[in-house]
Short mmCIF file of C-alpha atoms in Angstrom, two decimals:
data_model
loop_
_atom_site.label_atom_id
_atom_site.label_comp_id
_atom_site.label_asym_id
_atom_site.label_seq_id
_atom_site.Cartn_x
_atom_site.Cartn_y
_atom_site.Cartn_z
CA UNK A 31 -20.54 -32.13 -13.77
CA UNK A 32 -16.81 -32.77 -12.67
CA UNK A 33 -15.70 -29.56 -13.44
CA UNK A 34 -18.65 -28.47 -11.37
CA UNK A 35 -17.34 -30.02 -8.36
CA UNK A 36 -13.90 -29.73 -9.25
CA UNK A 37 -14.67 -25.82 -9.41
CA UNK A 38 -16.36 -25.28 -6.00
CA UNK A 39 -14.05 -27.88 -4.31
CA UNK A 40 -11.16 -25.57 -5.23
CA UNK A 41 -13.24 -22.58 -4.32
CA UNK A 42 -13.95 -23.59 -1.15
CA UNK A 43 -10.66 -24.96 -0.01
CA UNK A 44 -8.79 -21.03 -1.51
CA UNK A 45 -12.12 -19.21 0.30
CA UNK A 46 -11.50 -21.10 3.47
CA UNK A 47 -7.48 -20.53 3.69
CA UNK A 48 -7.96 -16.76 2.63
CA UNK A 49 -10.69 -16.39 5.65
CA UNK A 50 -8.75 -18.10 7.72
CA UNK A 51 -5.52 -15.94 7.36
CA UNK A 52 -8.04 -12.77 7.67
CA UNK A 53 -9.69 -13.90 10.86
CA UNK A 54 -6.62 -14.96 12.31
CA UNK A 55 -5.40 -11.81 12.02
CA UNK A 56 -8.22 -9.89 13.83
CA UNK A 57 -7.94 -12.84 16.97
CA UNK A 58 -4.15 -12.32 17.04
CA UNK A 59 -4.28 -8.45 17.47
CA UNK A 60 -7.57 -8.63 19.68
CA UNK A 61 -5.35 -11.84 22.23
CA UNK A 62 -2.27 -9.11 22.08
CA UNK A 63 -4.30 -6.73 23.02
CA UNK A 64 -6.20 -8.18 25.65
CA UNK A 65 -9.52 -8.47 24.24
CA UNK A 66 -11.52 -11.85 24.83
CA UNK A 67 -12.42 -13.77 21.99
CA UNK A 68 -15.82 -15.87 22.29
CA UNK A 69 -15.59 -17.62 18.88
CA UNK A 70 -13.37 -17.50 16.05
CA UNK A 71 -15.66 -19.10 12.92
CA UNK A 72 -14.72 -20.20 9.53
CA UNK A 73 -18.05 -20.03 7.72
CA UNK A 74 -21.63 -18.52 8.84
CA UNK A 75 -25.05 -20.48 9.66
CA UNK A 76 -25.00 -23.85 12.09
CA UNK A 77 -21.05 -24.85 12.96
CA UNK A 78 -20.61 -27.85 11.91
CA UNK A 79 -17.72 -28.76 14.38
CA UNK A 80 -16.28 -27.11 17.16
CA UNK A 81 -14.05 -26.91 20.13
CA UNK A 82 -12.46 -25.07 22.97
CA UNK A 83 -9.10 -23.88 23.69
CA UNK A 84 -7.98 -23.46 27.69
CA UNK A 85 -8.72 -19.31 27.42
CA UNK A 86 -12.63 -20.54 26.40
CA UNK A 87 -13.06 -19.32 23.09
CA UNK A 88 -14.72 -21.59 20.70
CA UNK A 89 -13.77 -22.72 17.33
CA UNK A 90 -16.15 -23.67 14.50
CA UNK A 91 -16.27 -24.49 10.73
CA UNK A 92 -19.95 -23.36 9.94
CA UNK A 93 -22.48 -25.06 6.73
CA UNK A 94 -22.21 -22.15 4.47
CA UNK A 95 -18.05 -21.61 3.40
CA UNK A 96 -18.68 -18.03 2.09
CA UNK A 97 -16.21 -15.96 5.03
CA UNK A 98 -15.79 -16.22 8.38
CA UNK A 99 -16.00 -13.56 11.63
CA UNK A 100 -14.02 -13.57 14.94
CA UNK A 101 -16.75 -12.80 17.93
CA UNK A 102 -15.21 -10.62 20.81
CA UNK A 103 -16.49 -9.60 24.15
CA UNK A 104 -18.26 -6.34 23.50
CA UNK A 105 -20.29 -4.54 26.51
CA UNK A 106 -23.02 -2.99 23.97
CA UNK A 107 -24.14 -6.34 23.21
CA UNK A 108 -22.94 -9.00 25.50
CA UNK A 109 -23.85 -9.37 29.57
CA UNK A 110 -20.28 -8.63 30.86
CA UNK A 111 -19.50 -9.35 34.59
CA UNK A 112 -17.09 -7.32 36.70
CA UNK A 113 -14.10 -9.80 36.22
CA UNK A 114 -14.16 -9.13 32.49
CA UNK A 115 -15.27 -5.56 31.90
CA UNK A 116 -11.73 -4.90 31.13
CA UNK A 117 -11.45 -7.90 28.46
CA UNK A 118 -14.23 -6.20 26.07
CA UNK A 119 -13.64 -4.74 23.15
CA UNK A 120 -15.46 -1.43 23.73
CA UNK A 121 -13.16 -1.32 26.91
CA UNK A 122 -10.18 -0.83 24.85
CA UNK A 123 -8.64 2.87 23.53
CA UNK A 124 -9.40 4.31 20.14
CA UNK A 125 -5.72 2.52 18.66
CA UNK A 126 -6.08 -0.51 19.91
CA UNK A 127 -9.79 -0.58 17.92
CA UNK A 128 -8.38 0.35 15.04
CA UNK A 129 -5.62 -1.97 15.29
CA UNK A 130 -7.86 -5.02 15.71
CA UNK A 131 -9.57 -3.84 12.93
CA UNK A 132 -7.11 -3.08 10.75
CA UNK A 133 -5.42 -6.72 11.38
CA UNK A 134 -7.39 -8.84 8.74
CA UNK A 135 -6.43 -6.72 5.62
CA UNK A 136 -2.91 -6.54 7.13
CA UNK A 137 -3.02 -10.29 7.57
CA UNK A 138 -3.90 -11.10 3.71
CA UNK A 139 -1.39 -8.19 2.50
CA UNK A 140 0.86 -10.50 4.30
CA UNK A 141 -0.45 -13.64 3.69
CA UNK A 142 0.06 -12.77 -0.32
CA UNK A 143 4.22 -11.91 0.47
CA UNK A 144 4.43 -15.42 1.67
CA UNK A 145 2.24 -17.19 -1.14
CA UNK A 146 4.27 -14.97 -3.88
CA UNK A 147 7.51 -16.13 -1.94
CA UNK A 148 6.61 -19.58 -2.08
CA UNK A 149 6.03 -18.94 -5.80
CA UNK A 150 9.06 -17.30 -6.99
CA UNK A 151 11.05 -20.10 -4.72
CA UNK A 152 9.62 -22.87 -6.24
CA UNK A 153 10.11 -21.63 -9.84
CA UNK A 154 7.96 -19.72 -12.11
CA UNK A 155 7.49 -20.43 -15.73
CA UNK A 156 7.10 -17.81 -17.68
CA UNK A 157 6.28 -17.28 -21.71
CA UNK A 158 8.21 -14.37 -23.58
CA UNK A 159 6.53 -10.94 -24.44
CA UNK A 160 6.48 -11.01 -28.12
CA UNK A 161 3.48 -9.92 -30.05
CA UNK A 162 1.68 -12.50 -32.20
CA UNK A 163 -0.53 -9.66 -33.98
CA UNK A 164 -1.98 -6.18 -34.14
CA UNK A 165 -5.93 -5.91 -34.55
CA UNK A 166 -6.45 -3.85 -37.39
CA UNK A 167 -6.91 0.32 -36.47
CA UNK A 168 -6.53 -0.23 -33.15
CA UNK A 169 -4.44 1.91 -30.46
CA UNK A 170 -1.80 -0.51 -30.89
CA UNK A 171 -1.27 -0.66 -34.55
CA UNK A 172 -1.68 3.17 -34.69
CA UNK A 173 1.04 3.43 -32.02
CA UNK A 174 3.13 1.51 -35.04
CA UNK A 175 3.25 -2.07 -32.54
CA UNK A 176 4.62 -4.58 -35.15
CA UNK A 177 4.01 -8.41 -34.75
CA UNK A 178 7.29 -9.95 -33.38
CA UNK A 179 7.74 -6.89 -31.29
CA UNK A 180 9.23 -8.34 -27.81
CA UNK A 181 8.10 -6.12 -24.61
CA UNK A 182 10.76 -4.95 -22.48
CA UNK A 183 9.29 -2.18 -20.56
CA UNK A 184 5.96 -0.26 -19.72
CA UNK A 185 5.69 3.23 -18.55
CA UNK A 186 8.48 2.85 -16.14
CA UNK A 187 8.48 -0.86 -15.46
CA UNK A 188 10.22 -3.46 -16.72
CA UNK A 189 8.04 -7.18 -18.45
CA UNK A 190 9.40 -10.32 -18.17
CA UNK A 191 5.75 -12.35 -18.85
CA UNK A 192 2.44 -11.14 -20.19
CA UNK A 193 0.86 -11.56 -16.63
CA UNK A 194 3.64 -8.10 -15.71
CA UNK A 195 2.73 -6.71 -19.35
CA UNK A 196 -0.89 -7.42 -18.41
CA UNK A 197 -1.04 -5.16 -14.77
CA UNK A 198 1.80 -2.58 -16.37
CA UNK A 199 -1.11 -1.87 -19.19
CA UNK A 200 -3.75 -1.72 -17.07
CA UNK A 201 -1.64 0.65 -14.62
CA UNK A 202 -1.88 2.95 -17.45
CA UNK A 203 -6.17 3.35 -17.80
CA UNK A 204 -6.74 7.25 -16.97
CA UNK A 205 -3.08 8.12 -18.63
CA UNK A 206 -2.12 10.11 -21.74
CA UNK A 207 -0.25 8.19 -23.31
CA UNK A 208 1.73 5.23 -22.21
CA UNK A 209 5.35 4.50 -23.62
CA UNK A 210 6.12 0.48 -24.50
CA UNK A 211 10.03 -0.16 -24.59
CA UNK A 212 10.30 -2.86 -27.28
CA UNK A 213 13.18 -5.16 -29.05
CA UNK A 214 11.94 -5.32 -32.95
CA UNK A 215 12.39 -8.46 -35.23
CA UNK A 216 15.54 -7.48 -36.20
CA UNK A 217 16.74 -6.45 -32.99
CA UNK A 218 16.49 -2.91 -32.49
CA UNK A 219 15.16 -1.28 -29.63
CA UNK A 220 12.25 0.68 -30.40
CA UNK A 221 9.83 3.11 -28.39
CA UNK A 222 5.71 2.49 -29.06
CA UNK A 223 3.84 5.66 -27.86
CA UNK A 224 0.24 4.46 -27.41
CA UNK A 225 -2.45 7.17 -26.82
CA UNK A 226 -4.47 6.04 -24.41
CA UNK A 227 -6.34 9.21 -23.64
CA UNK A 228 -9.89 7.80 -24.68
CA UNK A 229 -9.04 3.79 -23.63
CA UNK A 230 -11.28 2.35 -21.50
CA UNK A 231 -12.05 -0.99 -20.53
CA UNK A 232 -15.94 -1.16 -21.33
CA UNK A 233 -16.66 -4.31 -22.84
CA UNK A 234 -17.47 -7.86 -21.03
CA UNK A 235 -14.44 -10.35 -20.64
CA UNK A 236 -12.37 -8.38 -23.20
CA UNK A 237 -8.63 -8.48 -22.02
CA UNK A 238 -6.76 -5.41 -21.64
CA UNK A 239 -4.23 -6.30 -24.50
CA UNK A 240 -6.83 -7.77 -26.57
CA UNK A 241 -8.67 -3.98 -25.93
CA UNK A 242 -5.62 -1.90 -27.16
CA UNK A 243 -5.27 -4.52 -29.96
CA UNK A 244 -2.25 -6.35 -28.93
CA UNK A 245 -2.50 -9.98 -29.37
CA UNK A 246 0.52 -12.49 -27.44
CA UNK A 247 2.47 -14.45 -30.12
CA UNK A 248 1.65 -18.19 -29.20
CA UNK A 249 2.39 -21.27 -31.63
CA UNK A 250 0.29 -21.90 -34.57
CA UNK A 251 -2.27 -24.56 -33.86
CA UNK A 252 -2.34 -27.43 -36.82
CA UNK A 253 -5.33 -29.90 -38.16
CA UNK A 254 -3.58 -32.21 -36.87
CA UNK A 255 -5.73 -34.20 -33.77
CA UNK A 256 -4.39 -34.38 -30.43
CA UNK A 257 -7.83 -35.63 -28.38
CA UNK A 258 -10.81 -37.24 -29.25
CA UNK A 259 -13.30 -36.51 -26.40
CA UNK A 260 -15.61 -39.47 -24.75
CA UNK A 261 -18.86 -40.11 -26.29
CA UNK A 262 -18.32 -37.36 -28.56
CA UNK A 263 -19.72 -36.88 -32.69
CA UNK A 264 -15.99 -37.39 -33.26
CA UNK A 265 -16.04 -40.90 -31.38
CA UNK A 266 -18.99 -41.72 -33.08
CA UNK A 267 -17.65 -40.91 -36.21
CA UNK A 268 -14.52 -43.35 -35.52
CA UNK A 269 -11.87 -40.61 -35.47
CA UNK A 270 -8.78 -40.80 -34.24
CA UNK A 271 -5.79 -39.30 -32.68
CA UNK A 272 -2.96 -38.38 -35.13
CA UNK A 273 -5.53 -38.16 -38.09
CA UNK A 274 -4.49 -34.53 -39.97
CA UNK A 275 -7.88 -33.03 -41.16
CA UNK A 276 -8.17 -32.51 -45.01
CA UNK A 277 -11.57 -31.37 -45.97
CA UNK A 278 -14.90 -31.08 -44.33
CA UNK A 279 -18.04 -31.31 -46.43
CA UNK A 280 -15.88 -31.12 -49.61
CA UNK A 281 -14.38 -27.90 -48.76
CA UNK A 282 -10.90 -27.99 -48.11
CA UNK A 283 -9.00 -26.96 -45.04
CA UNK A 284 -7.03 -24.45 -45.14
CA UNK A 285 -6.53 -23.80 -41.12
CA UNK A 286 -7.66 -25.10 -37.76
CA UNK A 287 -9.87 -21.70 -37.60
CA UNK A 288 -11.20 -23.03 -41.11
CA UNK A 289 -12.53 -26.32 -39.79
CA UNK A 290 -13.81 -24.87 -36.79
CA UNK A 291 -16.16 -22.21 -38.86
CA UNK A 292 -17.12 -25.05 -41.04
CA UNK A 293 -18.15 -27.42 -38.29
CA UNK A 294 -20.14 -24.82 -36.48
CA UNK A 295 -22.02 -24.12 -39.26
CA UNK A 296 -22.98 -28.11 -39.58
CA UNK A 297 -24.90 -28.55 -36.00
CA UNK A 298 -26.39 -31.73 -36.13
CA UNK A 299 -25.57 -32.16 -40.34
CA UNK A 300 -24.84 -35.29 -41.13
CA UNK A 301 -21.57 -34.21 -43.09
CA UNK A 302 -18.77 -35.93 -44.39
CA UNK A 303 -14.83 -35.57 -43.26
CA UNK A 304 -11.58 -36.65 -45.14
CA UNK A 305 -8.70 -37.29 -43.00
CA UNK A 306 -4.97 -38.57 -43.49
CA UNK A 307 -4.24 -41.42 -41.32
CA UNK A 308 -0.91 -43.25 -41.47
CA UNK A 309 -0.42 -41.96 -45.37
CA UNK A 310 -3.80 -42.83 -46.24
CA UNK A 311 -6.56 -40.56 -47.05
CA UNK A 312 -9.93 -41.61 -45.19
CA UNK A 313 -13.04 -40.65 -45.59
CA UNK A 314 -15.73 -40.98 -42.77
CA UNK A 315 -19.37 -39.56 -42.01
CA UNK A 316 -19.75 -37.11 -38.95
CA UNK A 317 -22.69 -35.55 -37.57
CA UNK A 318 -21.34 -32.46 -35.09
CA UNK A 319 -23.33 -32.01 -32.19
CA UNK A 320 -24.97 -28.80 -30.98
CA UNK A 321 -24.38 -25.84 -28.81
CA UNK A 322 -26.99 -23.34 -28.07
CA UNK A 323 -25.51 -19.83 -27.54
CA UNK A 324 -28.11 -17.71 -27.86
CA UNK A 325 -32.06 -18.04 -28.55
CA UNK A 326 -31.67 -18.21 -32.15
CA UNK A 327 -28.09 -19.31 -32.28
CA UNK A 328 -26.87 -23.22 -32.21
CA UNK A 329 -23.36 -23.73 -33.07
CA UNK A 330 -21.83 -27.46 -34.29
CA UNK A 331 -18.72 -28.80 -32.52
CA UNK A 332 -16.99 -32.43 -32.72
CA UNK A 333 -15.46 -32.69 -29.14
CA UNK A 334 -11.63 -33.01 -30.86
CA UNK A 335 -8.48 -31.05 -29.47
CA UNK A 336 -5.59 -30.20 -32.16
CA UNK A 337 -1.53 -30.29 -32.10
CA UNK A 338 -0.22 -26.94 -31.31
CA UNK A 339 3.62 -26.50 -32.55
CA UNK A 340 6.25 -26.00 -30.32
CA UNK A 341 7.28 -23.11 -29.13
CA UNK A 342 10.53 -21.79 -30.55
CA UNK A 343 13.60 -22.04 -28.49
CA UNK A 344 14.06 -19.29 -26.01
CA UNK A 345 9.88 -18.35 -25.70
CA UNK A 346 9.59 -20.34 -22.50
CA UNK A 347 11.67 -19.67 -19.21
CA UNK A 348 11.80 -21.16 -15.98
CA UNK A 349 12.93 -18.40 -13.19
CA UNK A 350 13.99 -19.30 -9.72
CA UNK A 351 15.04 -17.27 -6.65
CA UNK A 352 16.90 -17.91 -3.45
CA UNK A 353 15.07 -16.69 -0.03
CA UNK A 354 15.89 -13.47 -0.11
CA UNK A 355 15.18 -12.54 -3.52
CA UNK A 356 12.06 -14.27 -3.28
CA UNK A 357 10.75 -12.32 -0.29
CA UNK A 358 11.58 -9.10 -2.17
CA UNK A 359 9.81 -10.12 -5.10
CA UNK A 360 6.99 -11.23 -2.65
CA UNK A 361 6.84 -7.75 -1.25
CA UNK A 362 7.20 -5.98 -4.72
CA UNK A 363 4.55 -7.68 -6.84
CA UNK A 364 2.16 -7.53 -3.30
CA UNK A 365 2.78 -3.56 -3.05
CA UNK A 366 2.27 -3.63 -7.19
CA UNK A 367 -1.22 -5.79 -7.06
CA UNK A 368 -2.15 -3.46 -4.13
CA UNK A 369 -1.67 -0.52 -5.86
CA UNK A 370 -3.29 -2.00 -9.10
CA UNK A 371 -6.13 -2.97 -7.02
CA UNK A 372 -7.32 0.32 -5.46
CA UNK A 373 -6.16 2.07 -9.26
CA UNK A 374 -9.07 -0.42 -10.79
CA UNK A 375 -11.99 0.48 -7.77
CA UNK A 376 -11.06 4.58 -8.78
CA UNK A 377 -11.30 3.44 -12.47
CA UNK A 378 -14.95 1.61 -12.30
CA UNK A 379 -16.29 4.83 -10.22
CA UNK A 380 -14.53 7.05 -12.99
CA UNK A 381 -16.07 4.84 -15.38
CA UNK A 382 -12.91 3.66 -17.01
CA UNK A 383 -13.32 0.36 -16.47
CA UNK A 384 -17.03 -1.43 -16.81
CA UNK A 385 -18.98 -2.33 -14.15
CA UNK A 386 -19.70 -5.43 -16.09
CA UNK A 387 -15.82 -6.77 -15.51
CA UNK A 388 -17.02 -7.21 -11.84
CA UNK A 389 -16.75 -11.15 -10.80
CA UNK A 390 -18.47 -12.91 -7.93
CA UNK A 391 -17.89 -16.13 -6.14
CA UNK A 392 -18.92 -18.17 -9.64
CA UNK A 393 -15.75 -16.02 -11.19
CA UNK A 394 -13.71 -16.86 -8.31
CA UNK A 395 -14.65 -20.29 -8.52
CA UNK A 396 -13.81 -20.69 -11.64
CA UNK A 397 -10.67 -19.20 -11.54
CA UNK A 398 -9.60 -21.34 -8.38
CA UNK A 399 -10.80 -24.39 -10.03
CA UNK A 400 -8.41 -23.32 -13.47
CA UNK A 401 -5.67 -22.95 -11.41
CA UNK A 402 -5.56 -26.15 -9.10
CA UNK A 403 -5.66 -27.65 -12.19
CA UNK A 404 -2.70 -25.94 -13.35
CA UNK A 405 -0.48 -26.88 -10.28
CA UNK A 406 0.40 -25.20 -7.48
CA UNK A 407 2.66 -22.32 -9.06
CA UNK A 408 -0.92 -21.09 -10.51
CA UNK A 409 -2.61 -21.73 -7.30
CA UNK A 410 -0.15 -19.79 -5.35
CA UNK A 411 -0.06 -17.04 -7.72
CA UNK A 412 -4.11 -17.04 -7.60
CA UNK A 413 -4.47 -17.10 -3.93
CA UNK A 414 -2.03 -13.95 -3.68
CA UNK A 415 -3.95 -12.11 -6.14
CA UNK A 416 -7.84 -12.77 -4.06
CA UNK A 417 -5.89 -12.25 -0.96
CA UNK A 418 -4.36 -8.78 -1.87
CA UNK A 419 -8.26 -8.70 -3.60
CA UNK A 420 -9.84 -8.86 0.16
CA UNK A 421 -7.39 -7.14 1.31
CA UNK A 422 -8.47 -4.01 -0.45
CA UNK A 423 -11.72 -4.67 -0.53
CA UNK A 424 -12.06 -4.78 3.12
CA UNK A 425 -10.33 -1.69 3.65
CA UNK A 426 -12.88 0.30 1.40
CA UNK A 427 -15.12 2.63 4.39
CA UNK A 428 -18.22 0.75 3.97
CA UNK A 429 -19.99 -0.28 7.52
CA UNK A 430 -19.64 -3.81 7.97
CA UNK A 431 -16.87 -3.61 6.87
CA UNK A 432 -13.40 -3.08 8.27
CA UNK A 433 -12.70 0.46 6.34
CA UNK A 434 -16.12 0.98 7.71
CA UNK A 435 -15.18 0.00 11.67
CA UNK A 436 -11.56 2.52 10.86
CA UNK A 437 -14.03 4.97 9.73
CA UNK A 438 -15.65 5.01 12.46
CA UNK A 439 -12.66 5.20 14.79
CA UNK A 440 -11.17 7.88 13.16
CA UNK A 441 -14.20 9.75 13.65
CA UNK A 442 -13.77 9.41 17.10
CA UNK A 443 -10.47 10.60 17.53
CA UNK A 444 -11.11 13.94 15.91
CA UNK A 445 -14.64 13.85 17.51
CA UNK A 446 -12.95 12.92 20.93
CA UNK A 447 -16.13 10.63 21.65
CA UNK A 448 -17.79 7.63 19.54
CA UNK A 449 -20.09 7.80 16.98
CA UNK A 450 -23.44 7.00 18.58
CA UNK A 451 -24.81 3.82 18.17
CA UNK A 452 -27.81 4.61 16.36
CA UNK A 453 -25.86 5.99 13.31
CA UNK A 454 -23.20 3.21 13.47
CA UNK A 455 -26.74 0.89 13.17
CA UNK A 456 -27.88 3.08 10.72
CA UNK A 457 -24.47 3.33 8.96
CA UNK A 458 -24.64 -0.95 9.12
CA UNK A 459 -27.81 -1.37 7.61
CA UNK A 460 -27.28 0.43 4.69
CA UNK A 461 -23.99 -1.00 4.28
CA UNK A 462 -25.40 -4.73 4.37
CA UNK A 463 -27.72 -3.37 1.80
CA UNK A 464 -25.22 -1.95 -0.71
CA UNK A 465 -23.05 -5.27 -0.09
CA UNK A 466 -25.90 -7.29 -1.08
CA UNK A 467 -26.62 -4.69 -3.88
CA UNK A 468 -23.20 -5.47 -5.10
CA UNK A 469 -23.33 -9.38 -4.29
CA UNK A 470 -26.03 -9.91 -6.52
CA UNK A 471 -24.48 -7.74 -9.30
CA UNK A 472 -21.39 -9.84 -9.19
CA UNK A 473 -23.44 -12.53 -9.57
CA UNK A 474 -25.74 -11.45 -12.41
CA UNK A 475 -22.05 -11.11 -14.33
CA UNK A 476 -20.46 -14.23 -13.30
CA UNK A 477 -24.30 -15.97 -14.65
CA UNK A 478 -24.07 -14.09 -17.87
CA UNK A 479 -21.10 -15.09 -18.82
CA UNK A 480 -21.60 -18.71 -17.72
#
């Protein structure tokens, strides 16, 4: 239940500052160009509070935190006096239109510079590209990727973390063949051709590395116990932190993936456990509890988290940047997540990606949730990457939204007169109904994988 609320606290608080920074940008453009603003709204339904500023437009955080709008003046749809025909939006020339509409994408495109900024200023801690292991027959091990293998460089970009190995890969879906620049186990530099010419990214929550078979190196994980959970079997049970696992139902242990197949095999089996605590060999009783995972399907766990070993020296690094450097990198990895972005909306109507990788606002609150938790580095990083997300999103020419309103204008500058409002209502309806077609999709995913 905490992570619940921890979850959709986060969400909210990333959804609000991302609609915020979009709106703001439409009512900044609109105020330049001398368009009246009636109410700029974080949030639809009832407001919830409001006020005024001295030029009368109103202010308002509304019940339901799912977006936002900015309300102008508009003669099609609003009683406009004399002394303000001039201060409507229809008023305005084709440019200045487009501007205003244009503003909100601009606004999170720039929004993401300054998060990314912010990030690289502060410090970011990266892990080292080496491989851990090659899935057996996969594009990877065919390509002759060897375990220890540290990335250097994809295609023509240079790695310094798996997060830049991550987008490089995925820059190359619809490719050939993609070239991986990396330093071997005993130091050489090597060149991994990967054919990529059939890849695609068609299976539920299955990482792009994972789906080339290339697996990060990360410290092995021992039987030793690091947490006991609350009110867990393993509470019950009286174990302990410390306590290195030796055998589970007589069997012994050879690994921590060992004990975990054993355990889940034991759902609510009374069992028995052998542990070593402070040089002595224990033996206690343990009945695992159980998780349902399918119909037919109920899996044992104890509620215990084990030691991982360190990481070797040289695997983690902390990278900071002065100002300058920072905004560069700001601008950089925005232009890169950009480009990324509008590369993975040509890939799911190719059919390169799966539709079922689509996330909704569970996804999203899930991931803002994960990275609060991880501290504000994360959160930064996660903000820039929905921001740059709405960004693109918003620019797609779908009516209602703003690629829709451009669309529009751009029509009438080769048309030399407006689209008529019957088609624009037309053109609105169905794209309210496609949105919602594509809401509820989003949603269907985020459900089936909760």
């Amino acid at each position: 239940m905490f992570d619940f609320f921890w979850n959709l606290g986060s969400f909210v608080i990333a959804l609000s500052i991302l609609v915020a920074v979009h709106e703001y940008g439409h009512f900044w453009v609109a105020r330049k160009a001398g368009v009246k603003v009636l109410r700029f709204s974080i949030g639809f339904g009832k407001p919830l509070f409001t006020w005024y500023d001295k030029m009368g437009t109103e202010y308002a955080i509304s019940v339901i935190p799912l977006g936002g709008y900015v309300r102008m003046l508009d003669s099609r749809v609003d009683d406009v006096d004399e002394h303000n025909i001039d201060k409507t939006l229809d008023s305005k020339s084709v440019y200045a239109r487009m501007a205003v509409a244009a503003a909100g994408p601009a606004a999170n495109f720039l929004f993401a510079i300054f998060a990314l900024a912010i990030m690289y200023s502060v410090g970011v801690q990266n892990v080292k590209p080496v491989v851990g292991n090659v899935t057996e027959s996969s594009i990877a091990q065919k390509a002759g990727v060897q375990p220890g293998d540290a990335i250097k460089r994809i295609g023509g970009e240079d790695v310094n973390s798996w997060q830049e190995v991550n987008f490089a890969v995925m820059s190359g879906l619809g490719e050939q063949q993609l070239e991986i620049k990396v330093i071997d186990d005993k130091g050489q530099i090597a060149i991994r051709t990967l054919d990529v010419r059939n890849w695609k990214l068609d299976q539920k929550d299955v990482a792009p590395l994972a789906s080339i078979g290339i697996n990060p190196y990360r410290p092995d994980i021992t039987t030793e116990l690091a947490l006991i959970a609350e009110n867990s079997a393993a509470q019950r049970a009286q174990l302990k932190a410390n306590d290195v696992i030796l055998s589970f139902n007589q069997q012994n242990v050879e690994s921590w993936a060992h004990f975990v197949g054993l355990v889940q095999q034991a759902a609510y089996q009374q069992s028995v456990i052998t542990v070593l605590r402070d040089g002595q060999e224990v033996t206690l009783n343990v009945t695992p509890d159980g998780k349902e995972i399918s119909k037919d399907q109920v899996i044992g766990y104890l509620g215990v988290v084990p030691k991982q070993k360190s990481w070797p020296e040289g695997y983690i690094e902390t990278r900071q940047y002065g100002v300058f450097d920072s905004i560069v990198l700001g601008v950089q990895k925005t232009y890169a997540l950009t480009a990324l972005s509008f590369d993975m909306i040509g890939n799911l109507l190719t059919g390169q990606v799966s539709v079922q990788n689509i996330s909704g606002p569970v996804g999203i609150a899930v991931g803002a949730g994960d990275s609060v938790s991880y501290g504000l580095v994360a959160f930064l990083s996660f903000l820039a990457l929905i921001s740059v997300n709405l960004g693109v999103f918003n620019l797609l020419p779908l009516p209602m939204l703003d690629g829709g309103h451009l669309m529009y204008y751009l029509i009438e500058l080769i048309r030399k007169k407006p689209v008529s409002e019957k088609t624009q209502e037309l053109g609105y309806k169905l794209g309210a109904m496609m949105l919602l077609a594509l809401t509820c999709f989003a949603l269907f995913n985020d459900v089936s994988r909760l």
